[in-house]
Every structure is written in C-alpha cells, then in structure tokens.
PDB file of C-alpha atoms in Angstrom:
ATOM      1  CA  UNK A 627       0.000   0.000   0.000  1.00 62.00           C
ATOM      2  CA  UNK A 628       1.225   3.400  -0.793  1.00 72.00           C
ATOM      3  CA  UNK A 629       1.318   5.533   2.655  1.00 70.00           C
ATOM      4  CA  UNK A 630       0.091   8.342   0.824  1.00 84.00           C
ATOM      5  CA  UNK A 631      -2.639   7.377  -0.892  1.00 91.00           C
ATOM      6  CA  UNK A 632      -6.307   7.994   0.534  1.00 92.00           C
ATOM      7  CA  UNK A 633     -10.014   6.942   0.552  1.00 94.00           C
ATOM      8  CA  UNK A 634     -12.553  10.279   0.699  1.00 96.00           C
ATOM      9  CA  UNK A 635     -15.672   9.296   1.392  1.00 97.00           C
ATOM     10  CA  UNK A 636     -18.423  12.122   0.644  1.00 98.00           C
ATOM     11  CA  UNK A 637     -22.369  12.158   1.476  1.00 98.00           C
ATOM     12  CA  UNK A 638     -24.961  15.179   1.441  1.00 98.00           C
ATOM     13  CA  UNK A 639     -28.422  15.809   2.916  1.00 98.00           C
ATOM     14  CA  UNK A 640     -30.767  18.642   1.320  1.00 98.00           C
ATOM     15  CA  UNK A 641     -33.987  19.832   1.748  1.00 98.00           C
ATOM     16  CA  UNK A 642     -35.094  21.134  -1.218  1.00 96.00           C
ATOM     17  CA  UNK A 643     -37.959  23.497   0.123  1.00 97.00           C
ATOM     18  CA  UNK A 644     -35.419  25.625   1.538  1.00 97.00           C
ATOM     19  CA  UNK A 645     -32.771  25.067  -0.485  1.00 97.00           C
ATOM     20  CA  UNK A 646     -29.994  24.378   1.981  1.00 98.00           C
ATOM     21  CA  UNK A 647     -27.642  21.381   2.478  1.00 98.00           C
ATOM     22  CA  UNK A 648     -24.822  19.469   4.760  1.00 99.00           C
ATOM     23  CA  UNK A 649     -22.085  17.810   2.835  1.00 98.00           C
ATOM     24  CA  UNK A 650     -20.232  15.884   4.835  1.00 98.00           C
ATOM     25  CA  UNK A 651     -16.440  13.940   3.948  1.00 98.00           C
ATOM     26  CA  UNK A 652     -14.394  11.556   5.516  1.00 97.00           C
ATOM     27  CA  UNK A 653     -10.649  10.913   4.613  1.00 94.00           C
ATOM     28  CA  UNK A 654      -9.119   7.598   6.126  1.00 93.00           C
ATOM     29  CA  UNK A 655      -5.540   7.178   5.000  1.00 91.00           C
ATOM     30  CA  UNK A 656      -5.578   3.900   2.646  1.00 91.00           C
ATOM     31  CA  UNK A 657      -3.387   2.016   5.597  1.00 89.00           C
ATOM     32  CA  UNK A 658      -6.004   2.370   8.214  1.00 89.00           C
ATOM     33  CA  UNK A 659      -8.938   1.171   5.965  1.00 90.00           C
ATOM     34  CA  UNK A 660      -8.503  -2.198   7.344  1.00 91.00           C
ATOM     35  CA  UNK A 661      -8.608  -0.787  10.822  1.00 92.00           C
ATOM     36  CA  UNK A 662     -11.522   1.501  11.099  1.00 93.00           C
ATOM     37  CA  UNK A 663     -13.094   1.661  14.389  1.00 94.00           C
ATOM     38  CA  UNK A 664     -16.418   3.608  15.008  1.00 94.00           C
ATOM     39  CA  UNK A 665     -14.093   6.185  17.583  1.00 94.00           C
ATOM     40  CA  UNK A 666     -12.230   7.042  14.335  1.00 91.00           C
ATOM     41  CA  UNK A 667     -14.957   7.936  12.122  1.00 93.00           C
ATOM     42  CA  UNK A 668     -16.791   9.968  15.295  1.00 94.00           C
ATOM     43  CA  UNK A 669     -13.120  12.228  15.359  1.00 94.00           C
ATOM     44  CA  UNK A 670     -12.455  12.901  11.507  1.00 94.00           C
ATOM     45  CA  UNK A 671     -15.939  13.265   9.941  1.00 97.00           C
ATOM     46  CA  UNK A 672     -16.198  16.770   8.678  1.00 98.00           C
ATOM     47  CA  UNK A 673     -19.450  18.776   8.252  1.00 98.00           C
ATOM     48  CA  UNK A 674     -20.710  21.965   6.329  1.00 98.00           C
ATOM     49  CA  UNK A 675     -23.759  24.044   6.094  1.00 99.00           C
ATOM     50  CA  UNK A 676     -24.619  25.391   2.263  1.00 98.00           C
ATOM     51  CA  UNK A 677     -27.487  27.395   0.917  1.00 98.00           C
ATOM     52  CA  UNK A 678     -28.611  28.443  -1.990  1.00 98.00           C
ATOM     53  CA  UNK A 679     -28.178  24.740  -3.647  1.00 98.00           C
ATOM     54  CA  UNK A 680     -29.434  21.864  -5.410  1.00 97.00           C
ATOM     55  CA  UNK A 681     -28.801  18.049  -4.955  1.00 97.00           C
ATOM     56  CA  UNK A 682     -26.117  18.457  -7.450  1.00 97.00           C
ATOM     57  CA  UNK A 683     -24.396  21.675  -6.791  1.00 98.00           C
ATOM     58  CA  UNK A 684     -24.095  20.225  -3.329  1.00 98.00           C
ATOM     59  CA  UNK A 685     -22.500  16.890  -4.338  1.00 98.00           C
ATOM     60  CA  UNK A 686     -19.765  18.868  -6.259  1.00 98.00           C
ATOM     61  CA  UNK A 687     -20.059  21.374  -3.423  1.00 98.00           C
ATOM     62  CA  UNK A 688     -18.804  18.703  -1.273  1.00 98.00           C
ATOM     63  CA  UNK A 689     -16.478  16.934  -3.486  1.00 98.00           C
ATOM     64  CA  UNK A 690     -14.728  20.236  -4.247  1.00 98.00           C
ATOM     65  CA  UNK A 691     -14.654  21.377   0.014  1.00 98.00           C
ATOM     66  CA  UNK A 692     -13.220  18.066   0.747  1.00 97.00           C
ATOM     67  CA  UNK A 693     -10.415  18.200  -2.000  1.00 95.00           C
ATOM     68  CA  UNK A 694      -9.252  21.627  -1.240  1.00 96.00           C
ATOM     69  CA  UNK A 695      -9.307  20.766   2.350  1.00 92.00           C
ATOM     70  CA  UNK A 696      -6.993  17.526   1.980  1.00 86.00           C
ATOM     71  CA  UNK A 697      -4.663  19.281  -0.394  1.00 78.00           C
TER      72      UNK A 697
END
C-alpha cells in the first residue's frame, strides 16, 4: 500500500424546500482502511452548512470542500 494514498468518502443531505444542504467527507488514509473503528470515524468526519443549492451543486459542493481541504 502506498502511505500516501487515501479513501474520501463524501455524502450530502438537502432539503429542497429551503434550499440548503450538509455535505459531509471523511478521509481515512488507505493504511487504516482495514482498521476503522467507530471512535475514528466519530473524530475525523467533517461537516458543512450550504445554501442556496441543489442536490447536485451540493455533491460537487462537497467533493470540491473536501479536496481543497486535503490538499
């Protein structure tokens, strides 16, 4: 396994009514993907409020906060 290779993990919620959103990522380095433990998961999901959006502006919304924050 490369040490510095990842796995980002992405998911959203919307209501559409009011147009806002979570997106929410998850970046687990690809040598602890065999050793995930619920604790882990609790510490390094990330969360973020969006307005204004649609189900897919806030899946690349999401894709594109979670990128620029692992870079």
């Amino acid at each position: 396994m490369n040490p510095n290779r990842i796995a980002l993990f992405t998911d959203i919620s919307l209501n559409s009514k009011e147009k806002i959103g979570f997106g929410s990522y998850l970046i687990i380095p690809e040598s602890d993907l065999k050793n995930v433990t619920l604790e882990l998961i609790k510490i390094n999901v990330q969360l973020k409020k969006f307005k204004s959006t649609s189900s897919t502006k806030l899946e690349i919304e999401t894709l594109l906060w979670a990128i620029e924050e692992c870079s």
